CSV table of C-alpha atoms and ligand atoms in Angstrom, one decimal:
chain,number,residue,atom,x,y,z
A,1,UNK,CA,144.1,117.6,105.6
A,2,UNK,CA,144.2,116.0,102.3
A,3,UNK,CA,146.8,113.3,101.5
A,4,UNK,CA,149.3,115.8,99.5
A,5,UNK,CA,149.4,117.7,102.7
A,6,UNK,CA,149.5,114.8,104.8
A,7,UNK,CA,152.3,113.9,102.7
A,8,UNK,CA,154.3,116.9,103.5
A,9,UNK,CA,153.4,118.2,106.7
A,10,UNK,CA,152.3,115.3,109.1
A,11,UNK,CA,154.5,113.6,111.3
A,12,UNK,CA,157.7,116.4,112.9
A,13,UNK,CA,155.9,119.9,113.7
A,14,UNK,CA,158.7,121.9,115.2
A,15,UNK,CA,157.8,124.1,118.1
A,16,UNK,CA,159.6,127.5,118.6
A,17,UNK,CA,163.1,127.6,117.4
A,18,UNK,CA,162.9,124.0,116.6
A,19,UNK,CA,164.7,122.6,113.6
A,20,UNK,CA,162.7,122.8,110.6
A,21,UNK,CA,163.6,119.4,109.5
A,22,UNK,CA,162.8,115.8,111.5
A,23,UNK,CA,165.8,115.1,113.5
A,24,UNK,CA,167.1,111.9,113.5
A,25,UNK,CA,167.3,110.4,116.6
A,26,UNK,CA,170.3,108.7,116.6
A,27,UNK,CA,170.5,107.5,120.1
A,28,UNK,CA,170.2,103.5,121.4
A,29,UNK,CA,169.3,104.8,124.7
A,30,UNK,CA,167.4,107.5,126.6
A,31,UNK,CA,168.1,109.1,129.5
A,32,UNK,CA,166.1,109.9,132.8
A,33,UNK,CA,166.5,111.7,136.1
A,34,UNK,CA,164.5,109.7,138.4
A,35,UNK,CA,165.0,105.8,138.4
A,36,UNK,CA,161.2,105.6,139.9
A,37,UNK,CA,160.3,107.2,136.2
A,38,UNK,CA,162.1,104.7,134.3
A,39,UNK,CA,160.6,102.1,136.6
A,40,UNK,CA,157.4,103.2,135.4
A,41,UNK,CA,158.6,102.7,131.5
A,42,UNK,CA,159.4,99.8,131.6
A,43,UNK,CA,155.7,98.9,133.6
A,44,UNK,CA,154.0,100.3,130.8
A,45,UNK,CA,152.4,102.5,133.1
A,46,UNK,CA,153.6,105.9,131.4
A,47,UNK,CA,155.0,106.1,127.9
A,48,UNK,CA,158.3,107.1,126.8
A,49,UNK,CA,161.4,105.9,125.1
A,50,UNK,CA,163.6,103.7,126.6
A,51,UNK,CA,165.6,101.6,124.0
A,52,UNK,CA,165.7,102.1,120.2
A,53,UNK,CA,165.0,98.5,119.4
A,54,UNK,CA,161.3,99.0,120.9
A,55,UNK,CA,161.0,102.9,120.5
A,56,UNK,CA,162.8,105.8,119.0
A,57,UNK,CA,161.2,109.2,118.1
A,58,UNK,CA,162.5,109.7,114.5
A,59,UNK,CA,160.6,106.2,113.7
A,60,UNK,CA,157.3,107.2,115.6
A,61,UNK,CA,157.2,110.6,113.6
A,62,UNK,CA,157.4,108.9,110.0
A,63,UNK,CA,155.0,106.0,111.5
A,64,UNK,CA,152.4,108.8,112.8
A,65,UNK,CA,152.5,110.1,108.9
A,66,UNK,CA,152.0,106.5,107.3
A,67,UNK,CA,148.8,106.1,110.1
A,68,UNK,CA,147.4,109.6,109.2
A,69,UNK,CA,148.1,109.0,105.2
A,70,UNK,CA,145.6,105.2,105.9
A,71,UNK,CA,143.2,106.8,108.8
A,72,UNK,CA,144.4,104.5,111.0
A,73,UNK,CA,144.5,105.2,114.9
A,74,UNK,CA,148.2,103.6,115.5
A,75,UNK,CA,151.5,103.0,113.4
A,76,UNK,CA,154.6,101.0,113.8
A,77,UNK,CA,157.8,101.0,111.2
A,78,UNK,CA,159.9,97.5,110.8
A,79,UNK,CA,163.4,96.6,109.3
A,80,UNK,CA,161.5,95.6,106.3
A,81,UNK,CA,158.1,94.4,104.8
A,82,UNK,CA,158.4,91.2,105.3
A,83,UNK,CA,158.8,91.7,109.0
A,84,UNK,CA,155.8,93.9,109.1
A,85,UNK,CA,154.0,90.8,107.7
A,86,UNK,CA,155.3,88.6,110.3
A,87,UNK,CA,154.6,90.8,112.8
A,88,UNK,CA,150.9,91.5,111.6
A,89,UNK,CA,149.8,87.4,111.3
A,90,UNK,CA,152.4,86.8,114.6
A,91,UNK,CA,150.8,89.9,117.0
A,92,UNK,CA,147.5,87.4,117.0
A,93,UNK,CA,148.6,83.8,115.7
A,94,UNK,CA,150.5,81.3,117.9
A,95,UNK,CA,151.3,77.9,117.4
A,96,UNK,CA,147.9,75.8,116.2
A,97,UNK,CA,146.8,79.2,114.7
A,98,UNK,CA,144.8,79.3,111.5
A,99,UNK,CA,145.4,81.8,108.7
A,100,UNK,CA,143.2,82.4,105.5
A,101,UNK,CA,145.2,83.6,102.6
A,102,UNK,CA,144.6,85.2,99.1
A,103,UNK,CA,146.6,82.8,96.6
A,104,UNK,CA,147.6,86.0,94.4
A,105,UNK,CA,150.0,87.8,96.9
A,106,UNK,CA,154.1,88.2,97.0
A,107,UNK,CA,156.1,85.5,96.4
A,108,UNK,CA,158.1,86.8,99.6
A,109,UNK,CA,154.9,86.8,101.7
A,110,UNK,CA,153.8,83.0,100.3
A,111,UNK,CA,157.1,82.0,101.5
A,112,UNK,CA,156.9,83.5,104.8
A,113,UNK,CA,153.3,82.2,105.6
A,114,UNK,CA,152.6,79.1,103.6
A,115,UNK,CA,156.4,78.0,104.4
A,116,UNK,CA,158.5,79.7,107.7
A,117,UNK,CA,155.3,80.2,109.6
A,118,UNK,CA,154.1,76.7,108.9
A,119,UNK,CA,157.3,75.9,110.8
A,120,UNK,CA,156.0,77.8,114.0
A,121,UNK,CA,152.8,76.0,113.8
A,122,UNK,CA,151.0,78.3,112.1
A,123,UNK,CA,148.8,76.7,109.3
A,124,UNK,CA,147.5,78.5,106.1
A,125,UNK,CA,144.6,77.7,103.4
A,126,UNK,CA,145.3,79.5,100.0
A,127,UNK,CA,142.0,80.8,98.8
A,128,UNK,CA,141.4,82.4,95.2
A,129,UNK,CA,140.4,85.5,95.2
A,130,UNK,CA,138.3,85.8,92.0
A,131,UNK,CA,136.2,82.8,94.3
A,132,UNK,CA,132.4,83.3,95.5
A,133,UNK,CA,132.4,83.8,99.3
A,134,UNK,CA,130.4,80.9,99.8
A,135,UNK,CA,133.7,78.8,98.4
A,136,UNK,CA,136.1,81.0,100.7
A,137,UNK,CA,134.2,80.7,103.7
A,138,UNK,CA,135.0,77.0,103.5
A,139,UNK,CA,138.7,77.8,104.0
A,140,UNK,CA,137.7,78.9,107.8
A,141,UNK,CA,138.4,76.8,110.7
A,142,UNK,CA,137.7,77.2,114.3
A,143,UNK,CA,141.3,77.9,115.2
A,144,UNK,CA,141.3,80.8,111.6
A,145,UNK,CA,142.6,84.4,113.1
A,146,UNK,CA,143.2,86.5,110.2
A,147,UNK,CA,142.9,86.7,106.3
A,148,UNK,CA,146.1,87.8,104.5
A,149,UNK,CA,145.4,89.3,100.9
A,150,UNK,CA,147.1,92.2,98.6
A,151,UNK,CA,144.9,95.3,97.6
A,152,UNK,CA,146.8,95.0,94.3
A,153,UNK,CA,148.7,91.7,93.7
A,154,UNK,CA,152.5,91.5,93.0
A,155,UNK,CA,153.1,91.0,90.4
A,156,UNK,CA,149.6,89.3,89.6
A,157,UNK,CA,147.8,92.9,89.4
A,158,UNK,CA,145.0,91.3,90.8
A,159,UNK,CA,142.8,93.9,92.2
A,160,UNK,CA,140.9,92.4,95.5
A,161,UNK,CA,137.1,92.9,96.2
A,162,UNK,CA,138.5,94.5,99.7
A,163,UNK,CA,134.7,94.7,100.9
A,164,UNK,CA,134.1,90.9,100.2
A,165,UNK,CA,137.2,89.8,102.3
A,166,UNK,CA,136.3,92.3,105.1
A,167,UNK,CA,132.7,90.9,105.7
A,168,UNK,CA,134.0,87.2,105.0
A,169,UNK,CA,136.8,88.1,108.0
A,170,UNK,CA,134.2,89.8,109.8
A,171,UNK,CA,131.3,87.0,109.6
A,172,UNK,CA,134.2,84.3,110.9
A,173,UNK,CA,135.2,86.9,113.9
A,174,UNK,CA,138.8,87.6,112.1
A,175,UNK,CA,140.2,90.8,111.2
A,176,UNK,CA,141.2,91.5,107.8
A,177,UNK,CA,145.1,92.6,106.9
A,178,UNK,CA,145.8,94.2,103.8
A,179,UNK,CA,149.5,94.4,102.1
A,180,UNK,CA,148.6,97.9,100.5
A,181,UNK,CA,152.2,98.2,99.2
A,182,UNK,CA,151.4,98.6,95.7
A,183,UNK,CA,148.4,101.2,95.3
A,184,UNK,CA,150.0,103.2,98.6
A,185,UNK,CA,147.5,105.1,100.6
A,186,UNK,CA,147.5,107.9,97.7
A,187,UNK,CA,145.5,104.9,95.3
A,188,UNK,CA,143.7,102.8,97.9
A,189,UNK,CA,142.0,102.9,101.2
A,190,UNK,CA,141.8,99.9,101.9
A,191,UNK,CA,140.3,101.0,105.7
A,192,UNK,CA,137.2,102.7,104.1
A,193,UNK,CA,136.2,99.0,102.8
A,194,UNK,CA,136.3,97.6,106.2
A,195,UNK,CA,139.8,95.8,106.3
A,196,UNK,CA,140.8,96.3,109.6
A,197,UNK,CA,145.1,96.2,109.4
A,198,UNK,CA,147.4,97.3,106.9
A,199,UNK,CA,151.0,96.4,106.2
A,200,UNK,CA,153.2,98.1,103.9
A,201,UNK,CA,157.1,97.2,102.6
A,202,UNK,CA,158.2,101.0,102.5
A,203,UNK,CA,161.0,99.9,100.6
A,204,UNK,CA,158.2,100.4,97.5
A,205,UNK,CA,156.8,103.4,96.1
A,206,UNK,CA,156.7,105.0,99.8
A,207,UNK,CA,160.6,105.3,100.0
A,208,UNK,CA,160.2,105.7,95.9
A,209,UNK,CA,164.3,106.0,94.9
A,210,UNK,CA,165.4,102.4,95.5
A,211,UNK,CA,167.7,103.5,98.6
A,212,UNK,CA,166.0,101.8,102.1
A,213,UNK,CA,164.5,98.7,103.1
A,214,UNK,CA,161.5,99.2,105.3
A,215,UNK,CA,158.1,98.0,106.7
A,216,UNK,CA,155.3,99.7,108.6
A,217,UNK,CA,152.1,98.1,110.0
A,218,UNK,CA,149.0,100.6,110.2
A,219,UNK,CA,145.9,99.3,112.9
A,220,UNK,CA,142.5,101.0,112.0
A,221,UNK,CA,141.2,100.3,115.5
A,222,UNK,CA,138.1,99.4,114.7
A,223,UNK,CA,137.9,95.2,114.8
A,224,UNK,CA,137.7,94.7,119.0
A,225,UNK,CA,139.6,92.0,119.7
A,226,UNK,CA,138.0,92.0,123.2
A,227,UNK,CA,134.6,90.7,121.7
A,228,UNK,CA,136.6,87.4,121.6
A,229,UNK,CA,138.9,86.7,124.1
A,230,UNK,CA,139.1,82.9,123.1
A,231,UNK,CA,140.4,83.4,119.9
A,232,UNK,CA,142.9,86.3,120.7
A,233,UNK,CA,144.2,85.2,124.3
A,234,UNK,CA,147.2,87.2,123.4
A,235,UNK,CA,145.6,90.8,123.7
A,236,UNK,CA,142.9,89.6,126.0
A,237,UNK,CA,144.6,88.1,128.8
A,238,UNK,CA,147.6,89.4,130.9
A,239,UNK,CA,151.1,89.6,129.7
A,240,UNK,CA,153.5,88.6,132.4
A,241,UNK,CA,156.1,89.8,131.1
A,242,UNK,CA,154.9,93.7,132.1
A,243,UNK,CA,153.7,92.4,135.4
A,244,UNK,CA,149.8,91.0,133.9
A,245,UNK,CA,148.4,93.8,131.8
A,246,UNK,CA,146.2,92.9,129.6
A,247,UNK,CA,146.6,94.8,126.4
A,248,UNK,CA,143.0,95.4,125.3
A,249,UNK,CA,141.9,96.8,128.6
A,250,UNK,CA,144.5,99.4,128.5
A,251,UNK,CA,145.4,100.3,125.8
A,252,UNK,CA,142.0,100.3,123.7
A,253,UNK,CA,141.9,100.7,120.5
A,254,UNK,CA,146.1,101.1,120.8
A,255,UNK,CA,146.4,97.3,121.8
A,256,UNK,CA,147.3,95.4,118.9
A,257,UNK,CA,149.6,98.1,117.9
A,258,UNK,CA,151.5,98.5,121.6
A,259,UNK,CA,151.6,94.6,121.5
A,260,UNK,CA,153.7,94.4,118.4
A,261,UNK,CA,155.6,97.1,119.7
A,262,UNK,CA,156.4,96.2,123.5
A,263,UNK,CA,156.2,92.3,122.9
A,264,UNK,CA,157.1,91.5,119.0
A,265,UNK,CA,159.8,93.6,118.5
A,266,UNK,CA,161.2,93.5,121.8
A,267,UNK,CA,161.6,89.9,121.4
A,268,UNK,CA,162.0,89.3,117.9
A,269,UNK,CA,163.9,92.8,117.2
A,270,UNK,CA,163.2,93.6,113.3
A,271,UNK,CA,163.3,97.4,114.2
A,272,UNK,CA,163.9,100.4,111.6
A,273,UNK,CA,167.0,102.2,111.4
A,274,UNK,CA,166.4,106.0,112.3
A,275,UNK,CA,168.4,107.6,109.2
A,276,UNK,CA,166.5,104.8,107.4
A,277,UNK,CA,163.1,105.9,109.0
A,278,UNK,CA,164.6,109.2,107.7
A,279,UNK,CA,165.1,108.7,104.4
A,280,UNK,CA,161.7,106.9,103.9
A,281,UNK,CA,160.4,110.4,105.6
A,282,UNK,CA,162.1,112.4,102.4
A,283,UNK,CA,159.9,109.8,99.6
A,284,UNK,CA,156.8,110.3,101.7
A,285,UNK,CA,156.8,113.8,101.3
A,286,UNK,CA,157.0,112.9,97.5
A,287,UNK,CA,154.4,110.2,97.3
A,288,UNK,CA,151.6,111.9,96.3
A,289,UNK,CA,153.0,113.7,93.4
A,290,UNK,CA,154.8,110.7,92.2
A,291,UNK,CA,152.2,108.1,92.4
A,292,UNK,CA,149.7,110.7,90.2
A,293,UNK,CA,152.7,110.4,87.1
A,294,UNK,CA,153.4,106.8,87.5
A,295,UNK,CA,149.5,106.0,87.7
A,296,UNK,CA,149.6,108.1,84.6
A,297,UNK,CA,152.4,107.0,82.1
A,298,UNK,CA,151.7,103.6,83.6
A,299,UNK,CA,148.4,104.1,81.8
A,300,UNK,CA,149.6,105.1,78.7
A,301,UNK,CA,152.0,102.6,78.2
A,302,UNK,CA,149.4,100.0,79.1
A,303,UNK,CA,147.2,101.6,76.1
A,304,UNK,CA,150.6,102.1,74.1
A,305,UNK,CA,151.2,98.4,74.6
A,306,UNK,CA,148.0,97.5,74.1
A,307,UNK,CA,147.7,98.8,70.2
A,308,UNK,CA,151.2,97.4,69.2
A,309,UNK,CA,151.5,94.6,66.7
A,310,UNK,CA,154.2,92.5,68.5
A,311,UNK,CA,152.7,92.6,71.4
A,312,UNK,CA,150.3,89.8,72.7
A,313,UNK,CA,148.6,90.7,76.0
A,314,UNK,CA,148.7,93.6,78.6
A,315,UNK,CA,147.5,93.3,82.1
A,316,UNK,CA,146.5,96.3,84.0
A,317,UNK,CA,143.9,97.1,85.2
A,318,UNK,CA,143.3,100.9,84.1
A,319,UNK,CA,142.6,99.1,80.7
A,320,UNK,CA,138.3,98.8,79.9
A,321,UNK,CA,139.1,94.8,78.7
A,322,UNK,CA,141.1,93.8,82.1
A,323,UNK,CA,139.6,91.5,84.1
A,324,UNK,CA,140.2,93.6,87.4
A,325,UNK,CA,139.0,97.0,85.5
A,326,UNK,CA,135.5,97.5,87.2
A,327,UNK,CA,137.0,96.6,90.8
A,328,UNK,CA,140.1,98.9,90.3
A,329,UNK,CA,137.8,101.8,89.2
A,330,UNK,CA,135.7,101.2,92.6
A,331,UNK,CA,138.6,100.6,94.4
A,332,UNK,CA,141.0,102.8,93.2
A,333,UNK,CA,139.7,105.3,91.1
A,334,UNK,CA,142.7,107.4,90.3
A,335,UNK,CA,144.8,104.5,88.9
A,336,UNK,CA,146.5,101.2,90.5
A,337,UNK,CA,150.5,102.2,90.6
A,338,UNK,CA,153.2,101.6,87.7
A,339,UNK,CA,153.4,98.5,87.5
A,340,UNK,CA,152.3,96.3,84.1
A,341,UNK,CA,153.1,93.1,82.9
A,342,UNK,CA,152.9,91.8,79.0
A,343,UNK,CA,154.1,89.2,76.7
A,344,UNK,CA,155.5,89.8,73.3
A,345,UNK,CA,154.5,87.5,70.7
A,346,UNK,CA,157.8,86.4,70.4
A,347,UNK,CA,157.3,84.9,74.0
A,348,UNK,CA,160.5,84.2,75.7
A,349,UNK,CA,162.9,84.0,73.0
A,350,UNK,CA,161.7,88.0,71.9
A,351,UNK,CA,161.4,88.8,75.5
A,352,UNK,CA,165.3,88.2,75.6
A,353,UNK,CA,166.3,90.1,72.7
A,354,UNK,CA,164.3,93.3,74.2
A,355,UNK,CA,165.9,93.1,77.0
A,356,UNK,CA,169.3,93.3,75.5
A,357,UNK,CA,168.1,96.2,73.3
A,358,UNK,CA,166.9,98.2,76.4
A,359,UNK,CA,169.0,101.8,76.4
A,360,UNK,CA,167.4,103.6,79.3
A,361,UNK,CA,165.7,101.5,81.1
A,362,UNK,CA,167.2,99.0,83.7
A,363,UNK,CA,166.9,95.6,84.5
A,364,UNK,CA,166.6,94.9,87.7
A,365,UNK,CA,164.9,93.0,90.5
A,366,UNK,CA,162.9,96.2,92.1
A,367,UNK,CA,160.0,97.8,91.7
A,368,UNK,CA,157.8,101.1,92.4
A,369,UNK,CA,161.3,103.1,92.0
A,370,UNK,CA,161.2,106.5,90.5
A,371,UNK,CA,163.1,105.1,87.5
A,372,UNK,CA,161.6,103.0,85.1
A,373,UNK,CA,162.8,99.6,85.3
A,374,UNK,CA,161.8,96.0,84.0
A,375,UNK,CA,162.1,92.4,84.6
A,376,UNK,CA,162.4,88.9,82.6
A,377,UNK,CA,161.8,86.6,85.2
A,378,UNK,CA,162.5,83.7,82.5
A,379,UNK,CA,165.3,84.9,81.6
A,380,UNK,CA,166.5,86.5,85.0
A,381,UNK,CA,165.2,84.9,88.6
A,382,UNK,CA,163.5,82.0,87.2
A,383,UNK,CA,166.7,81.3,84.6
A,384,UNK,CA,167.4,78.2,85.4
A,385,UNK,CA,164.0,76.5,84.5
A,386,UNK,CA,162.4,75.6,81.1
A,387,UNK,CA,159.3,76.7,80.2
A,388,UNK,CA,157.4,73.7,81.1
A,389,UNK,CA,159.2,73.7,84.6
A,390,UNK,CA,158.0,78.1,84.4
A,391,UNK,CA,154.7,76.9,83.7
A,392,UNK,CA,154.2,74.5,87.0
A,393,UNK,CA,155.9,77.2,88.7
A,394,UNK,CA,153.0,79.7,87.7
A,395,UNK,CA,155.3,82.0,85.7
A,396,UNK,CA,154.7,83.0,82.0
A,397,UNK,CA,157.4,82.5,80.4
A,398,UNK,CA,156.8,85.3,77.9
A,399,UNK,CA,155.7,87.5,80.9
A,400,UNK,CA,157.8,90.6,81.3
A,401,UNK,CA,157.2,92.8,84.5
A,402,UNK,CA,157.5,96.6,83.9
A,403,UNK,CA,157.8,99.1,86.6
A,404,UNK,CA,156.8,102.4,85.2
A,405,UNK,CA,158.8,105.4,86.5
A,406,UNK,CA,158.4,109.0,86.2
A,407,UNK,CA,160.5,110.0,83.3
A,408,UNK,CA,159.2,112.1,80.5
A,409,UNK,CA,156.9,109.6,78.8
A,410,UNK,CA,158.0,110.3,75.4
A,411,UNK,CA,161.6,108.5,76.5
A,412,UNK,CA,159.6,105.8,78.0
A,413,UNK,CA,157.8,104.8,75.0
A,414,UNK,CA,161.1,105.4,72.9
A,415,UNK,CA,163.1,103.2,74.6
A,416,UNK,CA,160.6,100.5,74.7
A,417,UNK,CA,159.5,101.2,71.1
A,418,UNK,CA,163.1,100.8,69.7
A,419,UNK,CA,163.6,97.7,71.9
A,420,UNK,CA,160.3,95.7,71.2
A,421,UNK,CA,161.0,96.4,67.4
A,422,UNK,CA,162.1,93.9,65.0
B,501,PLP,C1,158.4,93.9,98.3
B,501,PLP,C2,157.2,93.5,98.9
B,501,PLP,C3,157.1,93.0,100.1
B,501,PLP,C4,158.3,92.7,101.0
B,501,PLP,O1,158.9,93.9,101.4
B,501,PLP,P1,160.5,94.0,101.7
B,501,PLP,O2,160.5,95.5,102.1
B,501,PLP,O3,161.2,93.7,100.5
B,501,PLP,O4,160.8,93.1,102.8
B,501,PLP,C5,155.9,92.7,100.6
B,501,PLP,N1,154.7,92.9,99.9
B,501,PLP,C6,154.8,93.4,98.7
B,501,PLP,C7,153.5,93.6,97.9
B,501,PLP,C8,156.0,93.7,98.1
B,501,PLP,O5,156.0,94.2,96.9
């Protein structure tokens, strides 16, 4: 099926007299007949729900969607993406771990890796993206298990050479994990470049109306961690907590998905609402149709931008001048996502003003919503800092983050032609 089907009709197929929507399955618990069959749950030696925290059915239906929509072989949805980003580096890092990450990511990721998981014991080298592989292979280590990149940067719009950073993961024996939040598996996949994991915060374009925090992680299947049983004792070696399996031997090319599942979020518990997993279920039957308008007035503003006297740079990279324009077209040929940054020549004095002018579209800290909305951070998250303290901090001070929506571009344009006017 193609992804607009995907879209709509993967995940709940009712059988005979059925409802026609996914129910939600709002139920901690599940019961069973036979305590021997329960037993057996709870061995891992047959599958079935048990306890919402590591199972429920409404989550597994929208997670089987999210792994059809990438390719992927096995799917899990989390309480947000930042827990599906912990879970990701934490399902095969431990304490003394290694993890090789792209410089141009999230400022919620950076946190979470280059600060709280430092606290676990897990080390990180930052690594540029735009560098030759012969300077990022020098960021590997013995004890490296993953690389950690974005397909498209937030809010960088740094588009990554995918296939470089699968081969330099794959030369070093590591897979490859992609945060594919931004271009969303309509855009970019990143699986058909040979990264090997993908992680999403659903809470993005996926959901697409603002309402629900969410993550999902997506496993391709095809890096075998079995080939190196040293480096990922984890999956290769027996559990004891479900009486010494050992995840790679039976669950194949399930195992790294199962793990997080039965191990991660029993333990660490970050699991997805139902009605949430519900509500993200509504946007992803929408995804398709709204990522192809706010790929396209995304590019028209960036060229609308681009040809207007008070502005002073665009970055996106549907425009032929961008920096990332000949990897987004290989990429991501139908278009990045919404999202453009610029600076007005006014820097962040006219960047203020425009954003008191603004009629229709909102300020606010979100992105990828189906309403246009935009984003000072000089003058809003970053506030208290002056523009030479902006500048160490790597922020612009006349940058201005615009998340395109999927209004009528003629009331885009107005709104941001009567505001950016002098
Ligand atoms: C928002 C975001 C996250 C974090 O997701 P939450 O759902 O807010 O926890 C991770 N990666 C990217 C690229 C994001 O934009």
């Amino acid at each position: 099926m193609k992804k607009e089907t995907i879209c709509i009709q993967s995940g709940w197929k009712p059988s005979n007299g059925e409802p026609r929507i996914m129910p939600i399955y709002q139920s901690t618990t599940f019961k069973y007949d036979d305590s021997e069959h329960m037993g057996k749950l709870f061995a891992l030696e047959e599958s079935g729900y048990l306890y919402s925290r590591i199972h429920n059915p409404t989550n597994d239906l929208v997670a089987a969607k999210i792994c059809e929509l990438e390719g992927g072989v096995s799917a899990m949805l989390l309480s947000s993406g930042q827990a599906a980003s912990h879970y990701a580096i934490f399902n095969i890092c431990e304490a003394g771990s290694h993890v090789v990450l792209s410089a141009k990511i999230y400022g919620g990721t950076f946190n979470l890796i280059a600060m709280t998981m430092k606290k676990m014991g897990i080390d990180c080298t930052v690594v540029d993206p735009d560098a030759k592989s012969e300077e990022i292979s020098k960021a590997f280590r013995p004890n490296t298990k993953c690389v950690f990149a974005e397909s498209v940067a937030n809010p960088a719009m740094v588009v990554l050479d995918i296939e470089k950073f699968a081969k330099l993961a794959h030369d070093h024996h590591v897979p490859l994990i992609i945060d594919n939040t931004f271009p969303t598996p309509i855009n970019c996949n990143p699986f058909k470049w040979g990264a090997d994991i993908i992680v999403h915060s659903t809470t993005k374009y996926m959901d697409g109306h603002a309402m629900t925090i969410g993550g999902a992680i997506v496993d391709s299947g095809n890096f075998d961690f079995s080939l190196y049983p040293d480096k990922f004792p984890g999956l290769c070696t027996p559990d004891e907590t479900y009486h010494g399996i050992i995840y790679t031997e039976k669950f194949g090319k399930a195992a790294y998905i199962t793990k997080a599942t039965v191990q991660l979020m029993r333990d660490l518990g970050a699991c997805q609402a139902p009605q949430n997993a519900f509500y993200i279920n509504i946007g992803l039957e929408t995804l398709a149709l709204r990522m192809e308008r706010h790929t396209e007035n995304a590019q028209a503003i960036a060229e609308w931008l681009n040809q207007h006297e008070l502005i002073d740079w665009v970055n996106y990279p549907g425009l032929p001048a961008n920096k990332y324009y000949e990897l987004a077209q290989k990429y991501m040929p139908k278009g990045t996502c919404g999202v453009i940054s610029f600076g007005l020549k006014g820097g962040r004095k006219a960047a203020e003003e425009m954003m008191q002018k603004l009629k229709m579209i909102a300020v606010v800290t979100h992105v990828a919503d189906a309403r246009t909305c935009i984003l000072h951070p000089a003058s809003h998250t970053h506030r208290q800092m002056n523009d030479e303290q902006l500048k160490e901090a790597g922020v612009n001070p006349s940058l201005i983050r615009l998340s395109v929506g999927i209004e009528h571009i003629d009331d885009i344009i107005a709104d941001l032609a009567q505001a950016i006017s002098d």
